[in-house]
């Protein structure tokens, strides 16, 4: 336990008794003496706390900066996700209307969108296009020196977040995996301050170093993230011809916009025990890969044929197949499944994929608290219920991961750290039941509910 400020001041008071003149001034509260000691004691106490936290950082990752640093090492980039929507277009003109991919739209709030799937709409007809909420900015960087792993830091947009980065004439290759010398590739990295940078290769080893004075063209797509669009929201063309007369309105949201991964989600994603590469040669955990790419999910579990056959028995159709059960708010299930299929295929296209419907399953939990008579048992019961639902409820980090186990030791530690009455010498906690007798399947989305949680209190003797 770290030494407190008062303990440091007491140690100083004990030492100052060796100096009679200073001791007298200290005893009468001379601010020239007491304030200086108090300031130093406060700084030492803060430093002691930091040191204590740091000793457990390898296991707990308690500080946000440690979580961000760990995420940087594991290649979790702080990109936002743009909203993707279907836009209904009514052609009010006398000529057919051709809307090509890449055309810029603006919504009624002035936000910029780009068409990803265009369409040909006849005169007087109605059709649909798909657009995503991004704004393109381009920049040209002049290489200052020829150096291995040349790095270019990218500035964040004035509004919103980066969503996508590309370099003209160069190919993105995460961590330079399977890259030969001379190939025009780059890597995207971040640090504990969430600064995004482009990294180029090393001559004669992997990739290519940009030559001094050469120009590198960079395209950055920015998004405002979570914009909460509504059906019927109107659009108009950024630039249009006089003959183009169209009425456009949002009809369906395929993917809700998101801000970059929150610390809570990042801590969960980075809780996996190793560093997993996106390359199929090194990949060893598809759950991590999908979770890293999707960001915040309500529930996700990815499992292989071995786990599937433990749950449902052997089946020839399970050979070389991955199974996915997922719920993510704000995105259509079909679009979500297509995105997951693309993520897994990019890592290893030899696997076959099967999507399994998620089954939500409340977890029965029964606790008995033995509380000293000096405490309000009703208030303690309510505090414990709120604490359990926060940590094991439907929206908790514990519930988001498939096949997570609820351990008694974790429950004891959680309650004792957060409920003062349960730290008393005669207080006690009894976990009478966790779960039920029915077998859990990989697609079970398990969490504690108001109805499945039972908390009883008794007076401790």
XYZ file of C-alpha atoms in Angstrom:
461
model
C 0.000 0.000 0.000
C 1.297 3.435 -0.918
C 2.284 5.785 1.912
C -0.256 8.571 2.446
C 0.375 12.311 2.623
C -0.273 12.372 6.392
C 2.267 9.599 6.939
C 4.904 11.556 5.025
C 4.151 14.662 7.095
C 4.418 12.619 10.299
C 7.788 11.227 9.171
C 8.967 14.794 8.501
C 7.732 15.909 11.925
C 9.715 13.088 13.547
C 12.852 14.078 11.654
C 12.474 17.843 12.262
C 12.681 17.311 16.017
C 16.441 16.974 15.494
C 16.518 20.692 14.602
C 15.181 22.625 17.660
C 14.724 26.000 15.987
C 12.791 24.531 13.043
C 10.857 22.227 15.370
C 9.506 25.226 17.347
C 8.380 26.948 14.157
C 6.756 23.712 13.004
C 4.921 23.303 16.350
C 3.379 26.778 16.144
C 2.300 26.178 12.520
C 4.691 28.543 10.737
C 3.424 28.393 7.114
C 6.953 28.748 5.748
C 7.658 25.340 7.276
C 4.283 23.540 7.203
C 3.271 24.486 3.659
C 6.568 23.386 2.193
C 6.385 20.028 3.968
C 2.739 19.566 2.973
C 3.561 20.239 -0.707
C 6.425 17.748 -0.722
C 4.316 15.159 1.112
C 1.513 15.544 -1.438
C 3.928 15.068 -4.345
C 5.535 12.026 -2.724
C 2.121 10.488 -2.022
C 1.066 10.976 -5.653
C 4.340 9.497 -6.857
C 3.938 6.531 -4.512
C 0.451 5.877 -5.867
C 1.767 5.992 -9.439
C 4.554 3.565 -8.569
C 2.094 1.189 -6.944
C -0.212 1.296 -9.956
C 2.727 0.817 -12.319
C 3.814 -2.398 -10.601
C 0.467 -3.962 -11.517
C 0.145 -2.448 -14.986
C 1.429 -5.588 -16.695
C -1.579 -7.481 -15.376
C -4.297 -4.870 -14.796
C -3.656 -2.067 -17.330
C -5.328 0.297 -14.895
C -4.274 3.565 -16.513
C -5.812 4.754 -19.767
C -2.407 5.580 -21.240
C -1.285 1.972 -20.690
C -4.364 0.652 -22.465
C -3.679 2.997 -25.403
C -0.034 1.938 -25.541
C -1.040 -1.735 -25.516
C -3.576 -1.052 -28.271
C -0.874 0.664 -30.320
C 1.365 -2.393 -30.036
C -1.497 -4.649 -31.132
C -2.327 -2.479 -34.117
C -5.676 -1.127 -32.910
C -6.031 2.108 -34.872
C -8.207 4.993 -33.586
C -10.293 5.232 -36.750
C -13.938 6.265 -36.713
C -16.588 4.338 -38.627
C -18.673 6.300 -41.142
C -22.430 5.995 -41.304
C -23.541 4.068 -44.409
C -27.056 4.646 -45.678
C -29.406 3.823 -48.533
C -30.711 6.992 -50.188
C -33.920 6.957 -52.213
C -33.702 9.131 -55.329
C -36.698 10.472 -57.268
C -35.729 11.761 -60.700
C -37.974 14.766 -61.400
C -36.107 15.663 -64.601
C -36.913 14.901 -68.217
C -33.679 12.947 -68.823
C -32.202 9.837 -67.193
C -30.092 10.573 -64.113
C -26.739 8.832 -63.731
C -25.202 8.889 -60.254
C -21.687 7.454 -60.215
C -19.698 6.078 -57.286
C -17.596 8.816 -55.695
C -20.090 11.615 -56.287
C -20.412 14.000 -53.358
C -23.717 14.602 -51.541
C -24.603 16.796 -48.604
C -27.336 16.158 -46.102
C -29.715 18.723 -44.644
C -27.201 19.454 -41.863
C -24.399 20.215 -44.322
C -22.452 16.994 -43.675
C -20.598 15.552 -46.661
C -21.366 12.068 -48.026
C -19.851 10.085 -50.895
C -21.723 7.641 -53.091
C -20.328 4.088 -52.880
C -22.947 2.344 -55.022
C -24.397 4.495 -57.770
C -27.393 4.006 -60.010
C -29.071 4.862 -63.324
C -32.520 6.354 -62.729
C -34.896 7.018 -65.589
C -36.922 10.189 -66.072
C -39.756 10.295 -63.564
C -38.541 7.065 -61.936
C -37.435 6.220 -58.409
C -34.232 4.395 -57.523
C -31.741 4.039 -54.717
C -28.038 4.576 -54.102
C -25.712 3.826 -51.184
C -23.571 6.555 -49.614
C -21.273 6.847 -46.631
C -20.655 9.905 -44.487
C -17.053 10.811 -45.294
C -15.179 13.883 -46.454
C -12.013 13.579 -48.520
C -8.911 15.654 -47.860
C -5.697 15.234 -49.780
C -2.179 16.360 -49.011
C 1.247 16.092 -50.579
C 4.225 15.340 -48.344
C 7.775 16.093 -49.479
C 10.278 13.599 -48.092
C 12.865 15.408 -45.975
C 15.467 12.648 -45.689
C 16.164 9.138 -46.887
C 15.925 7.092 -43.699
C 14.764 3.580 -42.743
C 11.147 3.394 -41.610
C 10.458 6.956 -42.715
C 7.452 8.208 -40.753
C 4.785 10.786 -41.604
C 2.498 11.977 -38.801
C -1.067 12.758 -39.874
C -3.043 15.637 -38.395
C -6.515 14.928 -37.060
C -9.403 16.702 -38.835
C -10.913 19.857 -37.372
C -14.269 18.061 -37.076
C -14.736 14.335 -36.539
C -12.187 11.540 -36.926
C -10.099 9.810 -39.535
C -11.860 6.841 -41.113
C -9.489 5.699 -43.843
C -6.011 6.552 -45.174
C -4.361 5.644 -48.487
C -1.133 6.591 -50.268
C -1.083 7.144 -54.027
C 0.971 4.445 -55.758
C 1.721 2.561 -52.541
C -0.013 -0.468 -51.027
C -1.003 -0.867 -47.385
C 0.687 -3.855 -45.709
C 0.187 -4.217 -41.937
C 3.521 -4.564 -40.144
C 5.355 -5.311 -43.438
C 4.382 -8.993 -43.334
C 5.508 -11.021 -46.398
C 6.904 -7.868 -48.019
C 9.921 -8.178 -50.326
C 12.658 -5.578 -50.696
C 11.720 -2.867 -53.178
C 7.940 -3.240 -52.887
C 5.995 0.017 -52.561
C 4.221 -0.638 -49.278
C 3.463 1.294 -46.104
C 2.222 0.540 -42.611
C -0.192 2.568 -40.450
C 0.622 2.875 -36.765
C -0.496 4.841 -33.722
C 0.937 5.599 -30.277
C -0.301 6.086 -26.724
C -1.404 9.621 -27.655
C -3.536 8.309 -30.539
C -1.342 10.038 -33.148
C -1.681 8.195 -36.472
C 1.417 7.868 -38.659
C 2.412 6.318 -41.974
C 5.583 4.203 -41.902
C 7.560 3.207 -44.998
C 10.085 0.390 -45.475
C 13.829 -0.266 -45.442
C 15.927 -0.545 -48.604
C 17.319 -4.034 -49.177
C 15.244 -5.604 -46.401
C 11.507 -4.918 -46.583
C 9.746 -2.442 -48.798
C 11.340 0.789 -49.983
C 12.568 4.003 -48.403
C 11.117 7.106 -50.095
C 13.842 9.128 -51.775
C 14.759 12.556 -50.423
C 12.757 15.270 -52.146
C 10.154 12.899 -53.571
C 6.474 13.745 -53.149
C 4.004 11.380 -51.513
C 0.296 11.878 -52.188
C -1.940 11.018 -49.228
C -5.742 10.712 -49.243
C -7.616 10.827 -45.939
C -11.307 10.174 -45.493
C -12.737 11.839 -42.381
C -16.069 11.117 -40.730
C -18.117 12.698 -37.956
C -18.812 9.259 -36.488
C -22.076 8.865 -34.587
C -24.443 11.314 -36.283
C -27.817 9.646 -35.491
C -29.455 10.104 -38.922
C -33.190 9.591 -39.274
C -35.325 8.199 -42.078
C -36.468 10.934 -44.418
C -33.383 13.087 -43.923
C -32.934 14.986 -47.191
C -29.844 15.155 -49.413
C -28.679 17.304 -52.303
C -25.782 17.175 -54.768
C -22.633 19.107 -53.868
C -22.394 20.074 -57.543
C -25.065 19.443 -60.190
C -26.070 20.335 -63.708
C -29.086 22.511 -64.363
C -30.911 19.576 -65.993
C -30.515 17.386 -62.910
C -33.658 17.604 -60.817
C -33.705 15.037 -58.069
C -35.291 14.620 -54.659
C -33.208 12.496 -52.313
C -34.026 11.179 -48.826
C -32.504 8.623 -46.472
C -34.489 5.376 -46.436
C -32.306 2.929 -44.482
C -29.174 2.973 -42.334
C -26.919 0.028 -43.142
C -24.241 0.948 -40.610
C -24.411 3.498 -37.825
C -21.477 5.864 -37.530
C -19.109 5.396 -34.605
C -16.374 7.340 -32.868
C -12.979 5.608 -32.468
C -12.891 2.755 -29.994
C -13.558 3.873 -26.421
C -11.152 3.065 -23.588
C -13.633 0.502 -22.225
C -13.837 -1.324 -25.564
C -10.087 -0.960 -26.118
C -9.386 -2.494 -22.714
C -11.573 -5.488 -23.629
C -10.013 -5.915 -27.083
C -6.505 -5.700 -25.619
C -7.243 -8.191 -22.849
C -6.321 -11.076 -25.162
C -3.143 -12.790 -23.955
C -0.893 -12.260 -26.981
C -0.182 -10.160 -30.036
C -2.045 -11.509 -33.051
C -1.067 -10.531 -36.575
C -3.615 -10.002 -39.336
C -1.613 -12.231 -41.650
C -2.901 -15.806 -41.986
C 0.565 -17.256 -41.362
C 0.650 -15.856 -37.815
C -3.020 -15.456 -36.996
C -4.125 -17.489 -33.989
C -7.286 -15.809 -32.756
C -10.046 -14.831 -35.163
C -12.169 -13.526 -32.296
C -9.518 -10.883 -31.639
C -9.213 -10.010 -35.332
C -12.959 -9.542 -35.854
C -13.382 -7.626 -32.590
C -10.450 -5.366 -33.495
C -11.979 -4.527 -36.890
C -15.608 -4.174 -35.748
C -14.955 -2.066 -32.663
C -17.725 -1.916 -30.066
C -20.050 -4.924 -30.264
C -22.936 -6.026 -28.072
C -21.853 -9.676 -28.316
C -19.306 -11.616 -30.351
C -17.993 -15.151 -30.344
C -15.949 -16.828 -33.076
C -15.170 -20.539 -32.695
C -13.765 -23.430 -34.726
C -14.888 -26.954 -35.534
C -13.311 -28.376 -32.348
C -15.487 -26.237 -30.059
C -18.505 -26.779 -32.300
C -18.216 -30.559 -32.055
C -17.746 -30.421 -28.298
C -21.101 -28.655 -28.127
C -23.095 -30.530 -30.788
C -21.119 -33.613 -31.771
C -19.090 -34.516 -34.852
C -20.297 -33.515 -38.291
C -18.435 -33.804 -41.584
C -19.764 -30.409 -42.644
C -17.782 -28.740 -39.822
C -14.387 -29.429 -41.425
C -12.379 -26.247 -41.994
C -15.272 -24.056 -40.914
C -15.434 -21.056 -38.599
C -18.603 -20.214 -36.682
C -19.650 -16.671 -35.789
C -22.375 -15.398 -33.470
C -22.613 -11.616 -33.273
C -24.852 -8.702 -32.296
C -23.867 -5.121 -33.091
C -26.283 -2.247 -32.614
C -26.860 0.229 -35.422
C -25.983 -2.017 -38.365
C -28.106 -4.385 -40.441
C -27.400 -8.071 -39.830
C -26.691 -8.729 -43.519
C -24.186 -5.862 -43.744
C -22.572 -7.055 -40.499
C -22.213 -10.619 -41.784
C -20.729 -9.409 -45.059
C -18.192 -7.263 -43.196
C -17.130 -10.183 -40.981
C -16.817 -12.454 -44.015
C -14.535 -9.892 -45.682
C -12.395 -9.531 -42.514
C -11.852 -13.288 -42.166
C -11.335 -13.856 -45.884
C -8.647 -11.155 -45.997
C -6.770 -12.963 -43.216
C -7.295 -16.529 -44.458
C -9.588 -17.336 -47.387
C -9.314 -21.094 -46.861
C -11.974 -21.084 -44.134
C -15.666 -21.541 -44.723
C -17.909 -19.356 -42.590
C -21.189 -20.096 -40.858
C -23.242 -17.472 -39.023
C -25.090 -18.839 -35.995
C -28.076 -16.906 -34.556
C -27.358 -15.505 -31.097
C -29.436 -16.896 -28.237
C -29.795 -14.569 -25.262
C -29.642 -16.402 -21.935
C -30.061 -14.783 -18.492
C -27.636 -16.089 -15.863
C -29.215 -16.888 -12.478
C -27.099 -15.537 -9.621
C -27.924 -15.810 -5.933
C -25.921 -13.977 -3.244
C -26.226 -13.834 0.528
C -24.579 -10.894 2.313
C -23.793 -11.026 6.021
C -23.802 -7.367 7.084
C -23.059 -5.782 10.510
C -26.190 -4.467 12.225
C -24.858 -0.890 12.136
C -25.400 -0.743 8.357
C -28.608 -0.257 6.370
C -29.122 -3.674 4.777
C -31.656 -2.369 2.225
C -29.224 0.261 0.942
C -26.419 -2.303 0.743
C -28.641 -4.736 -1.150
C -29.509 -2.048 -3.695
C -25.849 -1.030 -4.072
C -24.809 -4.639 -4.667
C -27.553 -5.161 -7.254
C -26.450 -2.061 -9.168
C -22.799 -3.162 -8.995
C -23.528 -6.688 -10.275
C -25.722 -5.454 -13.138
C -23.078 -2.922 -14.162
C -20.327 -5.540 -14.299
C -22.299 -8.592 -15.455
C -25.395 -7.113 -17.122
C -26.273 -7.088 -20.820
C -24.097 -4.070 -21.638
C -21.090 -5.123 -19.539
C -17.671 -5.937 -20.969
C -17.956 -9.414 -19.409
C -21.104 -10.246 -21.397
C -19.695 -9.072 -24.729
C -17.294 -12.021 -24.987
C -18.647 -15.486 -25.681
C -18.138 -18.275 -23.138
C -16.956 -15.879 -20.424
C -16.933 -17.447 -16.966
C -18.253 -15.814 -13.814
C -15.771 -16.661 -11.058
C -16.542 -16.515 -7.343
C -13.189 -14.932 -6.530
C -13.958 -12.083 -8.930
C -17.347 -11.538 -7.308
C -15.814 -11.457 -3.827
C -13.133 -8.970 -4.923
C -15.648 -6.758 -6.754
C -17.989 -6.526 -3.762
C -15.295 -6.005 -1.142
C -13.607 -3.251 -3.166
C -16.822 -1.317 -3.793
C -19.086 -1.946 -0.768
C -17.508 -0.621 2.476
C -19.866 -2.615 4.723
C -18.472 -5.874 3.314
C -14.911 -4.969 4.321
C -15.753 -5.142 8.033
C -14.192 -7.956 10.021
C -17.454 -9.796 10.737
C -18.997 -9.213 7.292
C -19.118 -12.098 4.837
C -20.325 -12.996 1.331
C -21.828 -16.263 0.160
C -22.347 -17.134 -3.507
C -25.149 -19.663 -3.381
C -25.643 -20.188 -7.140
C -24.080 -19.178 -10.449
C -25.875 -20.242 -13.620
C -28.197 -23.206 -14.069
C -27.959 -26.865 -15.001
C -28.470 -26.379 -18.744
C -25.416 -26.583 -20.986
C -24.027 -23.347 -22.394
C -23.536 -23.190 -26.159
C -20.988 -20.976 -27.961
C -23.774 -18.755 -29.354
C -25.287 -18.102 -25.919
C -25.242 -14.406 -25.027
C -25.123 -14.722 -21.231
C -25.720 -11.918 -18.760
C -27.345 -11.171 -15.399
C -30.747 -9.475 -15.413
C -32.881 -7.808 -12.753
C -35.032 -10.939 -12.644
C -32.191 -13.478 -12.590
C -30.320 -11.743 -9.737
C -31.275 -12.539 -6.147
C -29.549 -10.724 -3.295
C -30.365 -11.553 0.338
C -28.975 -9.978 3.490
C -28.546 -11.322 6.992
C -27.153 -9.770 10.140
C -23.557 -10.745 10.794
C -22.854 -12.075 14.279
